[in-house]
Amino acid sequence: MSAHLHDEILHWYAAHARELPWRDPRASPWSVMVSEFMLQQTPVARVLPVHEAWLQRWPTPAALAADSAGEAVRAWGRLGYPRRALRLHAAAVAIVERHHGEVPSSYDELIALPGVGDYTAAAIATFAFGRRHVVLDTNVRRVLARAVGGEEFPARSPSRAERERAAALLPDDETTAAPWSVAV
């Protein structure tokens, strides 16, 4: 079933994927990281203009780290949950201090950054660097619950069984696993 599901979802994604700046093959890991912070509980339509303005003002983690956290909050604007701006600023400072200004590619280094949890570390490692990780957000949980579990809605929070199901469905090779994670 996995191979069939992979083919179906990857085929659907190839035909229907939304063009988003952080999904562009030329997008920097920083762009992906900024998008992941901004997209937490915020619709894509509201994120797009702020993401663009953010990257024009702070094209690298070092550029953001050199500015004040207050400026980051002001630029965050109406995205809501301004603590995310503070956490992104803190992560940028840590990237400069620990990783020579480059967004790290490994899950372990990413999750050690301020404001980066399991989902965000897996998403950045996968979407920016093509790594093989389970990327389990609300939308993925919903797709897998319906397509594989036969359930209309997943539980309120991810269960061990959901994580195991997602891990079992993750393609073995990174070249398929990363697009699968985006597509699903």
mmCIF file of C-alpha atoms in Angstrom:
data_model
loop_
_atom_site.group_PDB
_atom_site.id
_atom_site.type_symbol
_atom_site.label_atom_id
_atom_site.label_comp_id
_atom_site.label_asym_id
_atom_site.label_seq_id
_atom_site.Cartn_x
_atom_site.Cartn_y
_atom_site.Cartn_z
ATOM 1 C CA MET A 1 0.000 0.000 0.000
ATOM 2 C CA SER A 2 2.836 2.437 0.774
ATOM 3 C CA ALA A 3 4.177 2.463 -2.773
ATOM 4 C CA HIS A 4 0.703 3.051 -4.200
ATOM 5 C CA LEU A 5 0.008 5.836 -1.698
ATOM 6 C CA HIS A 6 3.396 7.419 -2.442
ATOM 7 C CA ASP A 7 2.693 7.367 -6.170
ATOM 8 C CA GLU A 8 -0.795 8.825 -5.757
ATOM 9 C CA ILE A 9 0.186 11.658 -3.437
ATOM 10 C CA LEU A 10 3.391 12.546 -5.285
ATOM 11 C CA HIS A 11 1.507 12.537 -8.596
ATOM 12 C CA TRP A 12 -1.230 14.764 -7.137
ATOM 13 C CA TYR A 13 1.375 17.128 -5.700
ATOM 14 C CA ALA A 14 3.242 17.376 -9.007
ATOM 15 C CA ALA A 15 0.023 18.515 -10.666
ATOM 16 C CA HIS A 16 -1.413 20.727 -7.906
ATOM 17 C CA ALA A 17 1.422 22.098 -5.762
ATOM 18 C CA ARG A 18 1.090 25.734 -4.753
ATOM 19 C CA GLU A 19 3.967 27.886 -5.854
ATOM 20 C CA LEU A 20 5.416 29.339 -2.671
ATOM 21 C CA PRO A 21 8.729 31.166 -2.308
ATOM 22 C CA TRP A 22 10.013 28.838 0.420
ATOM 23 C CA ARG A 23 9.305 25.796 -1.804
ATOM 24 C CA ASP A 24 11.271 27.171 -4.738
ATOM 25 C CA PRO A 25 14.381 25.019 -5.295
ATOM 26 C CA ARG A 26 16.458 28.211 -5.063
ATOM 27 C CA ALA A 27 15.018 29.143 -1.653
ATOM 28 C CA SER A 28 17.630 29.470 1.039
ATOM 29 C CA PRO A 29 17.449 27.420 4.235
ATOM 30 C CA TRP A 30 16.870 30.745 6.009
ATOM 31 C CA SER A 31 13.786 31.390 3.859
ATOM 32 C CA VAL A 32 12.453 27.940 4.773
ATOM 33 C CA MET A 33 13.167 28.561 8.458
ATOM 34 C CA VAL A 34 11.473 31.969 8.426
ATOM 35 C CA SER A 35 8.431 30.465 6.701
ATOM 36 C CA GLU A 36 8.158 27.671 9.261
ATOM 37 C CA PHE A 37 8.108 30.166 12.133
ATOM 38 C CA MET A 38 5.611 32.406 10.341
ATOM 39 C CA LEU A 39 3.284 29.605 9.261
ATOM 40 C CA GLN A 40 2.676 28.387 12.804
ATOM 41 C CA GLN A 41 -1.048 29.059 13.266
ATOM 42 C CA THR A 42 -1.077 31.651 10.473
ATOM 43 C CA PRO A 43 -2.546 31.196 6.950
ATOM 44 C CA VAL A 44 -0.260 31.272 3.934
ATOM 45 C CA ALA A 45 -2.013 34.313 2.452
ATOM 46 C CA ARG A 46 -1.088 36.419 5.496
ATOM 47 C CA VAL A 47 2.462 35.054 5.610
ATOM 48 C CA LEU A 48 3.420 35.690 1.975
ATOM 49 C CA PRO A 49 3.848 39.499 2.098
ATOM 50 C CA VAL A 50 5.511 39.472 5.513
ATOM 51 C CA HIS A 51 7.886 36.667 4.485
ATOM 52 C CA GLU A 52 8.930 38.662 1.411
ATOM 53 C CA ALA A 53 9.446 41.880 3.383
ATOM 54 C CA TRP A 54 11.303 40.002 6.122
ATOM 55 C CA LEU A 55 13.782 38.457 3.680
ATOM 56 C CA GLN A 56 14.340 41.807 1.963
ATOM 57 C CA ARG A 57 15.171 43.386 5.313
ATOM 58 C CA TRP A 58 16.989 40.400 6.863
ATOM 59 C CA PRO A 59 18.216 38.102 4.069
ATOM 60 C CA THR A 60 20.378 36.077 6.468
ATOM 61 C CA PRO A 61 20.321 35.035 10.108
ATOM 62 C CA ALA A 62 23.272 37.378 10.721
ATOM 63 C CA ALA A 63 21.299 40.353 9.405
ATOM 64 C CA LEU A 64 18.435 39.633 11.803
ATOM 65 C CA ALA A 65 20.784 38.906 14.719
ATOM 66 C CA ALA A 66 22.468 42.287 14.194
ATOM 67 C CA ASP A 67 19.139 44.086 14.636
ATOM 68 C CA SER A 68 17.107 44.325 17.824
ATOM 69 C CA ALA A 69 14.475 41.846 18.905
ATOM 70 C CA GLY A 70 12.066 44.775 19.106
ATOM 71 C CA GLU A 71 12.532 45.468 15.392
ATOM 72 C CA ALA A 72 11.767 41.824 14.673
ATOM 73 C CA VAL A 73 8.513 42.107 16.626
ATOM 74 C CA ARG A 74 7.572 45.324 14.800
ATOM 75 C CA ALA A 75 8.258 43.735 11.406
ATOM 76 C CA TRP A 76 6.209 40.695 12.428
ATOM 77 C CA GLY A 77 3.229 42.996 12.163
ATOM 78 C CA ARG A 78 -0.191 41.394 12.126
ATOM 79 C CA LEU A 79 0.928 37.776 11.894
ATOM 80 C CA GLY A 80 -0.082 37.300 15.520
ATOM 81 C CA TYR A 81 1.728 35.469 18.294
ATOM 82 C CA PRO A 82 4.672 37.921 18.373
ATOM 83 C CA ARG A 83 6.659 35.573 20.604
ATOM 84 C CA ARG A 84 7.457 33.719 17.398
ATOM 85 C CA ALA A 85 9.361 36.818 16.211
ATOM 86 C CA LEU A 86 11.314 36.877 19.469
ATOM 87 C CA ARG A 87 12.100 33.169 19.128
ATOM 88 C CA LEU A 88 13.159 33.568 15.507
ATOM 89 C CA HIS A 89 15.437 36.440 16.523
ATOM 90 C CA ALA A 90 16.930 34.308 19.321
ATOM 91 C CA ALA A 91 17.423 31.441 16.863
ATOM 92 C CA ALA A 92 19.203 33.804 14.447
ATOM 93 C CA VAL A 93 21.540 34.939 17.230
ATOM 94 C CA ALA A 94 22.278 31.302 18.100
ATOM 95 C CA ILE A 95 22.897 30.453 14.429
ATOM 96 C CA VAL A 96 25.458 33.249 14.227
ATOM 97 C CA GLU A 97 27.120 32.221 17.490
ATOM 98 C CA ARG A 98 27.099 28.433 16.999
ATOM 99 C CA HIS A 99 26.948 27.848 13.245
ATOM 100 C CA HIS A 100 28.880 30.711 11.615
ATOM 101 C CA GLY A 101 25.639 32.297 10.401
ATOM 102 C CA GLU A 102 24.472 29.253 8.425
ATOM 103 C CA VAL A 103 21.188 27.488 9.217
ATOM 104 C CA PRO A 104 22.276 24.028 10.366
ATOM 105 C CA SER A 105 21.110 21.037 8.355
ATOM 106 C CA SER A 106 20.837 18.379 11.039
ATOM 107 C CA TYR A 107 17.732 17.784 13.119
ATOM 108 C CA ASP A 108 19.796 17.666 16.335
ATOM 109 C CA GLU A 109 21.431 21.043 15.690
ATOM 110 C CA LEU A 110 18.123 22.581 14.639
ATOM 111 C CA ILE A 111 16.161 21.375 17.655
ATOM 112 C CA ALA A 112 18.852 22.833 19.920
ATOM 113 C CA LEU A 113 18.032 26.332 18.619
ATOM 114 C CA PRO A 114 15.718 28.584 20.656
ATOM 115 C CA GLY A 115 12.089 28.319 19.587
ATOM 116 C CA VAL A 116 12.616 25.224 17.441
ATOM 117 C CA GLY A 117 10.597 22.161 18.385
ATOM 118 C CA ASP A 118 10.223 18.720 16.855
ATOM 119 C CA TYR A 119 8.012 19.709 13.938
ATOM 120 C CA THR A 120 10.045 22.805 13.016
ATOM 121 C CA ALA A 121 13.392 20.981 13.202
ATOM 122 C CA ALA A 122 12.081 18.130 11.051
ATOM 123 C CA ALA A 123 10.477 20.549 8.574
ATOM 124 C CA ILE A 124 13.620 22.657 8.120
ATOM 125 C CA ALA A 125 15.895 19.610 7.815
ATOM 126 C CA THR A 126 13.513 18.074 5.282
ATOM 127 C CA PHE A 127 12.322 21.060 3.250
ATOM 128 C CA ALA A 128 15.599 23.020 3.180
ATOM 129 C CA PHE A 129 18.104 20.179 3.084
ATOM 130 C CA GLY A 130 16.208 17.178 1.704
ATOM 131 C CA ARG A 131 16.706 15.082 4.833
ATOM 132 C CA ARG A 132 14.476 12.135 5.750
ATOM 133 C CA HIS A 133 12.343 12.982 8.803
ATOM 134 C CA VAL A 134 8.742 12.553 9.828
ATOM 135 C CA VAL A 135 7.147 15.988 9.415
ATOM 136 C CA LEU A 136 3.911 15.693 11.332
ATOM 137 C CA ASP A 137 1.694 18.770 11.517
ATOM 138 C CA THR A 138 -2.086 19.080 11.756
ATOM 139 C CA ASN A 139 -2.598 18.831 7.997
ATOM 140 C CA VAL A 140 -0.388 15.766 7.618
ATOM 141 C CA ARG A 141 -2.096 14.149 10.582
ATOM 142 C CA ARG A 142 -5.481 14.783 8.951
ATOM 143 C CA VAL A 143 -4.409 13.333 5.587
ATOM 144 C CA LEU A 144 -2.909 10.223 7.168
ATOM 145 C CA ALA A 145 -5.883 9.733 9.507
ATOM 146 C CA ARG A 146 -8.270 9.787 6.552
ATOM 147 C CA ALA A 147 -6.213 8.030 3.884
ATOM 148 C CA VAL A 148 -4.635 5.346 6.051
ATOM 149 C CA GLY A 149 -6.490 5.232 9.366
ATOM 150 C CA GLY A 150 -10.010 5.576 8.003
ATOM 151 C CA GLU A 151 -10.714 8.268 10.597
ATOM 152 C CA GLU A 152 -12.393 11.565 9.828
ATOM 153 C CA PHE A 153 -10.232 13.557 12.262
ATOM 154 C CA PRO A 154 -7.050 12.768 14.179
ATOM 155 C CA ALA A 155 -6.892 13.046 17.961
ATOM 156 C CA ARG A 156 -6.210 16.465 19.497
ATOM 157 C CA SER A 157 -2.509 15.787 19.857
ATOM 158 C CA PRO A 158 -0.214 13.384 18.033
ATOM 159 C CA SER A 159 -0.194 9.884 19.446
ATOM 160 C CA ARG A 160 2.574 7.351 19.367
ATOM 161 C CA ALA A 161 0.516 5.306 16.894
ATOM 162 C CA GLU A 162 0.261 8.321 14.552
ATOM 163 C CA ARG A 163 4.006 8.886 14.707
ATOM 164 C CA GLU A 164 4.644 5.224 13.995
ATOM 165 C CA ARG A 165 2.198 5.269 11.072
ATOM 166 C CA ALA A 166 3.863 8.381 9.618
ATOM 167 C CA ALA A 167 7.324 6.851 10.077
ATOM 168 C CA ALA A 168 6.215 3.603 8.418
ATOM 169 C CA LEU A 169 4.885 5.532 5.423
ATOM 170 C CA LEU A 170 7.979 7.724 5.020
ATOM 171 C CA PRO A 171 9.885 6.578 1.912
ATOM 172 C CA ASP A 172 13.263 5.037 2.699
ATOM 173 C CA ASP A 173 15.318 7.174 0.339
ATOM 174 C CA GLU A 174 15.840 10.887 0.996
ATOM 175 C CA THR A 175 15.213 11.849 -2.640
ATOM 176 C CA THR A 176 11.625 10.614 -2.316
ATOM 177 C CA ALA A 177 11.134 11.227 1.403
ATOM 178 C CA ALA A 178 11.560 15.003 1.222
ATOM 179 C CA PRO A 179 9.067 15.555 -1.633
ATOM 180 C CA TRP A 180 6.695 13.109 0.063
ATOM 181 C CA SER A 181 6.823 15.178 3.253
ATOM 182 C CA VAL A 182 6.013 18.365 1.355
ATOM 183 C CA ALA A 183 3.283 16.693 -0.687
ATOM 184 C CA VAL A 184 1.463 14.973 2.123
#
